[in-house]
Coordinates of C-alpha atoms in Angstrom, one line a residue:
X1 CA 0.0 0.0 0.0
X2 CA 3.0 2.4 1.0
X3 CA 4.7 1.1 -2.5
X4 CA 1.4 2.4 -4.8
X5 CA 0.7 5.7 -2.8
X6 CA 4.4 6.8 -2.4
X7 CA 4.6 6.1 -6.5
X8 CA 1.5 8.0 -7.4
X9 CA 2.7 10.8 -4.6
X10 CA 6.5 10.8 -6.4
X11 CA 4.5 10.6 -10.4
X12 CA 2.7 13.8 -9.5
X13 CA 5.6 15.6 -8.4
X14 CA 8.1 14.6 -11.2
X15 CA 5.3 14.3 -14.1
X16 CA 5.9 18.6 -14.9
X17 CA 9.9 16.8 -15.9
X18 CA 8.5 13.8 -18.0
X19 CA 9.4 16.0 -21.7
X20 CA 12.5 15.3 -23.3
X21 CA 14.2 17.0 -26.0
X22 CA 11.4 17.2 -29.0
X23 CA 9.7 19.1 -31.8
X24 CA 6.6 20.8 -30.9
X25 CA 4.0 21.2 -33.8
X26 CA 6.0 24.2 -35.6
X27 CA 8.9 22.4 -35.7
X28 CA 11.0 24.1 -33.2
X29 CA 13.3 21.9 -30.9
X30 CA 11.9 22.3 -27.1
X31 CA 14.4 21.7 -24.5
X32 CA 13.7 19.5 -21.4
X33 CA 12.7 21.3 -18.4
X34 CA 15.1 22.5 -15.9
X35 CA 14.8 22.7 -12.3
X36 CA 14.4 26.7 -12.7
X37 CA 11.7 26.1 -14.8
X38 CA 9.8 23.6 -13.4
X39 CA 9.0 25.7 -9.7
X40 CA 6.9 28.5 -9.6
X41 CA 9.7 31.3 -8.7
X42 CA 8.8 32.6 -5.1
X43 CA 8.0 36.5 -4.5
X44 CA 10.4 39.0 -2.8
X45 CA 8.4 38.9 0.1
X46 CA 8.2 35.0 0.5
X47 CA 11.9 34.9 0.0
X48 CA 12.7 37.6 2.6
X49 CA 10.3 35.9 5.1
X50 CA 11.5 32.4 4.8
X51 CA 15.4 34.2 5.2
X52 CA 14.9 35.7 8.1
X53 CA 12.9 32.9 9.6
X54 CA 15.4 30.4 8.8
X55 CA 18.3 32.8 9.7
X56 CA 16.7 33.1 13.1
X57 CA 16.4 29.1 13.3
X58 CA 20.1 28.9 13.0
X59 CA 21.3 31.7 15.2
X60 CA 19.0 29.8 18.1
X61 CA 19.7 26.3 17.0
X62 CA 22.5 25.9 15.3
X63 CA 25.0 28.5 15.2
X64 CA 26.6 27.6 18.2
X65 CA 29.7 25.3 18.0
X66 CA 29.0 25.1 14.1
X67 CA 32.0 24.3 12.1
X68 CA 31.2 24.2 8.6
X69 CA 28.4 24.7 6.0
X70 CA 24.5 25.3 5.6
X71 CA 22.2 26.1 2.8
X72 CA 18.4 26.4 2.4
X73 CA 16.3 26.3 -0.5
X74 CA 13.0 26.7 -2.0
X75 CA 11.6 25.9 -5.5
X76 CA 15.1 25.8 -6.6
X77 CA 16.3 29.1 -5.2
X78 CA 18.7 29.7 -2.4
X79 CA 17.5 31.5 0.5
X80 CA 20.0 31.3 3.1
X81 CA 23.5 30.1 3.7
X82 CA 26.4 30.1 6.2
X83 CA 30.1 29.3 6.3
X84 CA 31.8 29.3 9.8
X85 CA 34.7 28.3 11.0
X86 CA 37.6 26.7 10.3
X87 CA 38.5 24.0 7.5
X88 CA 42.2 23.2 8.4
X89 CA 42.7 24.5 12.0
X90 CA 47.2 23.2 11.7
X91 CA 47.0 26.4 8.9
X92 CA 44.2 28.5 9.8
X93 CA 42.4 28.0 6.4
X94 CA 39.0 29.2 6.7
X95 CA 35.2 27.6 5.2
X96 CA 34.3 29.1 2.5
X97 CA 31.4 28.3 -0.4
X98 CA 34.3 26.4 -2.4
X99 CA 35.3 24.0 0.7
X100 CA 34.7 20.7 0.0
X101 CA 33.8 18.6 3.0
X102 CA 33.9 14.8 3.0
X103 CA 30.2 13.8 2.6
X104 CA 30.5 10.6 4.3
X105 CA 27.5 8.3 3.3
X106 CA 25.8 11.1 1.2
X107 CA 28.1 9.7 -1.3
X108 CA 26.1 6.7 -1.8
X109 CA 23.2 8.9 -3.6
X110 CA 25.8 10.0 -6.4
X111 CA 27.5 5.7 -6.5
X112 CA 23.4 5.0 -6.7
X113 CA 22.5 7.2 -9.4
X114 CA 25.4 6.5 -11.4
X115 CA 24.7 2.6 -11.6
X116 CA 21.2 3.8 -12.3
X117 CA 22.4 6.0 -15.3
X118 CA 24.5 3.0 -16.5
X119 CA 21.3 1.0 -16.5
X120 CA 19.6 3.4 -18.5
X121 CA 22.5 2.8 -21.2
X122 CA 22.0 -0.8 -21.5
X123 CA 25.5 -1.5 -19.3
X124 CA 24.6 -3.0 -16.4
X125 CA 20.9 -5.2 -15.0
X126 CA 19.9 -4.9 -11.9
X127 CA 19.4 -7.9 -11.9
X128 CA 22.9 -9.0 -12.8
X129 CA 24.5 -11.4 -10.0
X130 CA 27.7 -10.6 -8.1
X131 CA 29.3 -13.8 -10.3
X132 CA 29.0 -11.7 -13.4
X133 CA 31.8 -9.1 -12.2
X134 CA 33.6 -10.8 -9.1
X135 CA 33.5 -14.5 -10.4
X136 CA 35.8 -15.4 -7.2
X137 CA 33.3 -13.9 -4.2
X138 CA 31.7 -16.4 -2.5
X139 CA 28.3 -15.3 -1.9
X140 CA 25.6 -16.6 -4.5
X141 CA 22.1 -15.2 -5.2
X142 CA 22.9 -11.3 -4.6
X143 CA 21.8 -9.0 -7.3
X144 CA 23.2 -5.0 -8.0
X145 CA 19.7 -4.5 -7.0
X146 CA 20.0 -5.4 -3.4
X147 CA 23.1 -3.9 -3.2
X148 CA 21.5 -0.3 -4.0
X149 CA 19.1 -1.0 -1.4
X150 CA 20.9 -2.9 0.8
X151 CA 18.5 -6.4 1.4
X152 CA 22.5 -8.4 0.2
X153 CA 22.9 -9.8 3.6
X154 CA 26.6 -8.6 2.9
X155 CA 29.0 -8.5 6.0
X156 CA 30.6 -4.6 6.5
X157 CA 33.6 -4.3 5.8
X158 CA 34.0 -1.6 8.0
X159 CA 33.7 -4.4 10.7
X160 CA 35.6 -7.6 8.8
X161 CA 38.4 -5.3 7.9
X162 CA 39.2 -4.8 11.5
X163 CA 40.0 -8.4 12.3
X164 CA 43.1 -9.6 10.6
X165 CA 44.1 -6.7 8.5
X166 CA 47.4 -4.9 8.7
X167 CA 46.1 -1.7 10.1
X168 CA 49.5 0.0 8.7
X169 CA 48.3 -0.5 5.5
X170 CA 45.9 1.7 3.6
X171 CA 42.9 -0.7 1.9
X172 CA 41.7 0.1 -1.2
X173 CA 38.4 -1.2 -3.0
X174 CA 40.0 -4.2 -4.2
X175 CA 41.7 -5.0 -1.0
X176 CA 38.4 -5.7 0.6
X177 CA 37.4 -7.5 -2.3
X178 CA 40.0 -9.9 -2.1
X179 CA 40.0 -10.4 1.7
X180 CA 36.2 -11.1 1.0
X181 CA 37.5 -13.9 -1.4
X182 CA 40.5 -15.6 0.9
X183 CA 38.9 -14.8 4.3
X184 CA 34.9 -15.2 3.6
X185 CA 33.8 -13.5 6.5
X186 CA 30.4 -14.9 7.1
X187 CA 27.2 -12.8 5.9
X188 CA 24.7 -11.3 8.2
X189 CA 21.9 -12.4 6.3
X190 CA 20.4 -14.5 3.4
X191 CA 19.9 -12.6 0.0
X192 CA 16.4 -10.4 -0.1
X193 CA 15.4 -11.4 3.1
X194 CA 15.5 -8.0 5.0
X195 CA 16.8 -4.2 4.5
X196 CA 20.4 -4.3 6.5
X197 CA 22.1 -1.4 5.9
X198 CA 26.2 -2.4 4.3
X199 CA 28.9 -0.4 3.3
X200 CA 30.2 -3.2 1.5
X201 CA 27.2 -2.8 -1.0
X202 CA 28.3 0.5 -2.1
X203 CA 32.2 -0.3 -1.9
X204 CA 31.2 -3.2 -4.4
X205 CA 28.9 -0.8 -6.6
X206 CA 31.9 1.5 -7.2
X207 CA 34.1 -1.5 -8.7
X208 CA 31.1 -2.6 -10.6
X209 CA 31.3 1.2 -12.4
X210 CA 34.6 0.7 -13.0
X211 CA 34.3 -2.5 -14.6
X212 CA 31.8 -1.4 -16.4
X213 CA 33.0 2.1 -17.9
X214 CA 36.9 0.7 -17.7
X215 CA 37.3 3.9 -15.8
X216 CA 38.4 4.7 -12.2
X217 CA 35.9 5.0 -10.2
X218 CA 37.5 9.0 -9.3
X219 CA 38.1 9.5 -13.0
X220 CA 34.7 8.3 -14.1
X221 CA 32.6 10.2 -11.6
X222 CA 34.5 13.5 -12.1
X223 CA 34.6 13.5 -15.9
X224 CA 31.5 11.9 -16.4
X225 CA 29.1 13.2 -13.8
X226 CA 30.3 15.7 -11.5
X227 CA 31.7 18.2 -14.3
X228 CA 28.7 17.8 -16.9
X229 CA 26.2 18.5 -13.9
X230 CA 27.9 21.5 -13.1
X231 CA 29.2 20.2 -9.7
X232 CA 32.9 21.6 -9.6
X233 CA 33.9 21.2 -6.5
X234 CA 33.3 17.9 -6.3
X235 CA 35.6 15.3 -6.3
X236 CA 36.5 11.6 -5.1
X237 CA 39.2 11.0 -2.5
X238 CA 41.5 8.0 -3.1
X239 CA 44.9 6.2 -2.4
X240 CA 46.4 8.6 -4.5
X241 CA 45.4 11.3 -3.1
X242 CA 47.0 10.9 0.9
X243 CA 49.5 13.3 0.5
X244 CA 46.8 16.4 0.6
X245 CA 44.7 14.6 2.8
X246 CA 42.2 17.6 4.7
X247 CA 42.1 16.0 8.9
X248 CA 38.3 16.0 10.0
X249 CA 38.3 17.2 14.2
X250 CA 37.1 16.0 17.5
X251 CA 37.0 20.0 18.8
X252 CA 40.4 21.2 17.4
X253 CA 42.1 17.2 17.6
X254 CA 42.4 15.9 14.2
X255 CA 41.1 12.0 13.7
X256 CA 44.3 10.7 11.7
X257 CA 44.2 8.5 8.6
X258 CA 43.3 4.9 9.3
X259 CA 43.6 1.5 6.9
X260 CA 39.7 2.1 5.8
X261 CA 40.2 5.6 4.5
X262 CA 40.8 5.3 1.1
X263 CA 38.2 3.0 0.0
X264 CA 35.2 4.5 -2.2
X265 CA 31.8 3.9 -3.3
X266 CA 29.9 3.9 0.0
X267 CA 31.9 7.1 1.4
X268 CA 34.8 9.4 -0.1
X269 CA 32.6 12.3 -2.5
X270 CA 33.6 15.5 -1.3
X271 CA 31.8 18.2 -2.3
X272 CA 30.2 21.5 -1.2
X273 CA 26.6 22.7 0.2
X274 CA 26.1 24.6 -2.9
X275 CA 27.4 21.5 -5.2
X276 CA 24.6 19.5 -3.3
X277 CA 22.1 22.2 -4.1
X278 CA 22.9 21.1 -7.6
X279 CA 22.5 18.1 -7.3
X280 CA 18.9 18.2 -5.9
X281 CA 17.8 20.0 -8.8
X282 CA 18.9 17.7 -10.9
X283 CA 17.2 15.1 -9.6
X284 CA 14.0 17.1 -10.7
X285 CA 14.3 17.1 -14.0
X286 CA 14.9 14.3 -16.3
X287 CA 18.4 15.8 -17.7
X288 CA 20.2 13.0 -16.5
X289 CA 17.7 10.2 -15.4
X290 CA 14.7 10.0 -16.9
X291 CA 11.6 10.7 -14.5
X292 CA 10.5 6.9 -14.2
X293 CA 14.2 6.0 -12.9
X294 CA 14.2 8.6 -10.6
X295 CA 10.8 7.7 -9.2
X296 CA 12.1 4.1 -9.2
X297 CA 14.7 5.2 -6.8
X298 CA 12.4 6.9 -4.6
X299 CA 10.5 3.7 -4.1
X300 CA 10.5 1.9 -0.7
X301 CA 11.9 -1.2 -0.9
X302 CA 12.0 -3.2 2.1
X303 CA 8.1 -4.0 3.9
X304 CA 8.4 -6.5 5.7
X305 CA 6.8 -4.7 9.0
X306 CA 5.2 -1.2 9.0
X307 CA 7.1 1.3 9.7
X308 CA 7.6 5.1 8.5
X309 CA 11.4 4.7 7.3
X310 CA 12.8 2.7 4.7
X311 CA 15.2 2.6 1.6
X312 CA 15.3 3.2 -1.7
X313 CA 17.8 2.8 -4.3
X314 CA 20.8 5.0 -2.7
X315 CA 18.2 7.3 -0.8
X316 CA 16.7 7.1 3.0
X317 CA 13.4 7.8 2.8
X318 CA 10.7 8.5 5.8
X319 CA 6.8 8.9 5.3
X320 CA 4.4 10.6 7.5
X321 CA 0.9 10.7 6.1
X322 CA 1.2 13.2 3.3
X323 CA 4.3 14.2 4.0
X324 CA 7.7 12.8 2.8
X325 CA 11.2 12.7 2.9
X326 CA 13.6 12.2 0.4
X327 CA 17.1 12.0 2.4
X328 CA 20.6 10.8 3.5
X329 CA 23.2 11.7 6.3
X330 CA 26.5 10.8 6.8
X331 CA 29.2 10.3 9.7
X332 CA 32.9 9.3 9.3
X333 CA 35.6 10.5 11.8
X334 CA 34.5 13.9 12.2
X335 CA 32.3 14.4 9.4
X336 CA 28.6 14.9 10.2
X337 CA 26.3 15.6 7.4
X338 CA 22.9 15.9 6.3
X339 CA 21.3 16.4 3.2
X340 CA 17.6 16.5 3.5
X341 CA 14.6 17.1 0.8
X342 CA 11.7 17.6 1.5
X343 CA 9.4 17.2 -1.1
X344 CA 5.8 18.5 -0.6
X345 CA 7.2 21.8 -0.1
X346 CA 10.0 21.4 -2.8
X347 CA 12.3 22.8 -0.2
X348 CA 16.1 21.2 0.3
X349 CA 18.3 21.8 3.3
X350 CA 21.8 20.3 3.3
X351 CA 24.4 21.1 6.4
X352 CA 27.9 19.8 6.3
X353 CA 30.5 20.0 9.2
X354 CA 34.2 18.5 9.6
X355 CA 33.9 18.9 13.3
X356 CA 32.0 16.2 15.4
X357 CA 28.5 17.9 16.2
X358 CA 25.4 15.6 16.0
X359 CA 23.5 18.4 16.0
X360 CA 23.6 18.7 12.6
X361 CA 21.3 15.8 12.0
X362 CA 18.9 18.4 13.4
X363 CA 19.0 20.3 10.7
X364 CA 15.8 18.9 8.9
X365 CA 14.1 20.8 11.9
X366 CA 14.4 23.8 9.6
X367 CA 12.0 22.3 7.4
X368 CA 9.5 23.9 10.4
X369 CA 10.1 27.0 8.3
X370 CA 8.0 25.6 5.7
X371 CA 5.6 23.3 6.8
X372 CA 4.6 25.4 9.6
X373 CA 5.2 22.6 12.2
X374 CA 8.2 21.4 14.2
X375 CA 9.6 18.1 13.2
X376 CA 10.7 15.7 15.9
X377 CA 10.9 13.0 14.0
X378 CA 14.6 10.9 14.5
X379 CA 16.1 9.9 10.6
X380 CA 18.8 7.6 9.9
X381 CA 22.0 9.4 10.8

C-alpha cells in the first residue's frame, strides 16, 4: 500500500519533468525542463520571510559550535547560507562556499545514481549477480539491486576489515574484495530477506562502475558526472590522493588516517553545500535520469513490517501521512552531514561539518520554516 501511494505521490511531483528533447507542432526543438523552470519562482516577500525565519532558526539552533556549511532552499532558489569556522585548524584555512567537505554516506546517492544512469544505457541489469563481475566472491544469489538497497545480507567491511588486516596498510576497493574472497567473512543475512544497511554494497557498486565504464571510479565520476552537472567542487578521494589529505576534528584534535580511508563507493565524494544544491535540482528534472528511474529510486523497498522509514535505491526515505522525505546523512571520523529534501514543499536543506556535532542531523528541523510545524521525527544518521 505504501509502495502504490508513495509512486502515485513521487508521479505527481516529477510528471511537470517527464518532456525530453522534441519538436513541438511548428517544428522548433523544445528543450527538457530544468529545475528553474519547473518551480513557480517565489516572491520578494516569501523569499525575505522564509530568510529571516530560517536565519533566526540557526542563530537559536545551530549556530553555536557550528564548524562548517548550511544552505536552504525553495523551488530551486537559495534562501539562506552560512560558512563558519575553520577548514584546516594546523594552517588556519578558513570555510568558504568552495570548501569541500567529506560527505560521508551522502556519497552513496551519487554511486546510486550512477549505476542507475549505467542502467539506463544498456551497461549493467539490476538484476545481474555478483558472479558476473567478481566470479571469485563467494556469496551466491545477490543481485546490484540489493546492493542499491541494501537487502544483500553482505558482511561490512568496515567491521571484517578490523579483524586480521594490517592496520598499517591503507585498503583500497580491491583490498576488501580480495579479503572477501580468501577470508569469507560470514554474511549477516540470506539474500532479499530483510533491508540491512552495508557499506560493502556501495564499496562493491563502485568496482562494478569501473568494470563497467573501464574507468576509475575517481576519473569516471568527475569527468562523467560531476563536471557535466555543473558540480565543480566535487571530487573523489583515493589512495592517490593521501599526501593532501584535509584532517576531520574531534574539537580542534584531528582523527588521523586509518587503513579504511581510502576506499570509495559507500563514502569518499567531497563536495560543497552549494554543489549539493545542484544536485537536488537535478534530480528534478529528467536531464540525466529519466523521470521513471528517478521515481524508481524513490521507491521503498523493504516491507516486511510497517514502519515510516525505509530505503530506496541509494536514498533514505521517511513517510508521515502526506508528508515525505527524500534524504541521507553521513558520519565518518569527524564528518557529520545531512542532506535532507523535502518534497511536498520542494524545499532542500543540506548542512555539512568536519567537526564532530550531531546536532547537525537536526538540521531537517528547519523544514518547520516551511511546513509550519516542528519536526521531531529521529532519521537515519
Amino acid at each position: 500500500m505504501i509502495r502504490s501511494i508513495y509512486s502515485i505521490f513521487i508521479f505527481c511531483i516529477l510528471c511537470s519533468c517527464n518532456q525530453t528533447t522534441q519538436k513541438n507542432n511548428t517544428g522548433t526543438v523544445v528543450q527538457a525542463p530544468t529545475a528553474d523552470t519547473i518551480f513557480r519562482p517565489l516572491t520578494e516577500t516569501e523569499k525575505k520571510k522564509y530568510h529571516d525565519a530560517i536565519a533566526d532558526y540557526y542563530t537559536t539552533h545551530f549556530d553555536r559550535g557550528f564548524n562548517g556549511s548550511l544552505l536552504v532552499a525553495k523551488n530551486g532558489e537559495i534562501l539562506f547560507e552560512a560558512y563558519k569556522g575553520t577548514y584546516n585548524f594546523a594552517t588556519g584555512e578558513p570555510i568558504t562556499d568552495h570548501t569541500p567537505f567529506h560527505l560521508a554516506s551522502i556519497s552513496k546517492t551519487f554511486t546510486a545514481m550512477t549505476v542507475l544512469k549505467l542502467w539506463e544505457q544498456g551497461k549493467i541489469s539490476l538484476d545481474d549477480s555478483l558472479q558476473k563481475f567478481f566470479p571469485a566472491l563467494p556469496y551466491k544469489g545477490i543481485t546490484v539491486k540489493m546492493l542499491l538497497n541494501h537487502r544483500s545480507g553482505l558482511p561490512n567491511y568496515l567491521y571484517f576489515m578490523d579483524s586480521i588486516w594490517n592496520k598499517k596498510q591503507k585498503a583500497t576497493n580491491e583490498d576488501v574484495l580480495n579479503f572477501m574472497i580468501v577470508h569469507k567473512p560470514r554474511a549477516d543475512a540470506m539474500p532479499n530477506r530483510s533491508y540491512h544497511y552495508c557499506n560493502t554494497n556501495y564499496l562493491l557498486l563502485a568496482l562494478i562502475i569501473e568494470q563497467t565504464t573501464r574507468q576509475s571510479f575517481p576519473t569516471y565520476m568527475k569527468d562523467s558526472i560531476f563536471n557535466p552537472l555543473g558540480l565543480k567542487d566535487s571530487y573523489v578521494f583515493s589512495i592517490k590522493d593521501t599526501a593532501s589529505y584535509n584532517p576531520t576534528y574531534s574539537v580542534t584534535k584531528p582523527f588521523p588516517m586509518d587503513h579504511l580511508d581510502c576506499t570509495y563507493g559507500d563514502k569518499n565524494v567531497y563536495s560543497t553545500v552549494k554543489d549539493l544544491y545542484m544536485w537536488d535540482k537535478v534530480l528534478y528534472t529528467n536531464n540525466f535520469l529519466k523521470q521513471s528511474t528517478i521515481q524508481m529510486a524513490f521507491l521503498p523497498y523493504s516491507n516486511e513490517k510497517r514502519s515510516m522509514h525505509n530505503y530506496g535505491l541509494g536514498w533514505h526515505l521517511f513517510f508521515n501521512k502526506s508528508d515525505s522525505i527524500i534524504y541521507h546523512n553521513g558520519k565518518w571520523h569527524g564528518s557529520n552531514t545531512a542532506f535532507t529534501r523535502l518534497i511536498k514543499d520542494s524545499a532542500t536543506i543540506i548542512m555539512l561539518g568536519n567537526k564532530l556535532n550531531n546536532n547537525i542531523y537536526r538540521s531537517r528541523e528547519m523544514g518547520s520554516v516551511f511546513t509550519g510545524k516542528e519536526d521531531d521525527n529521529q532519521l537515519e544518521q
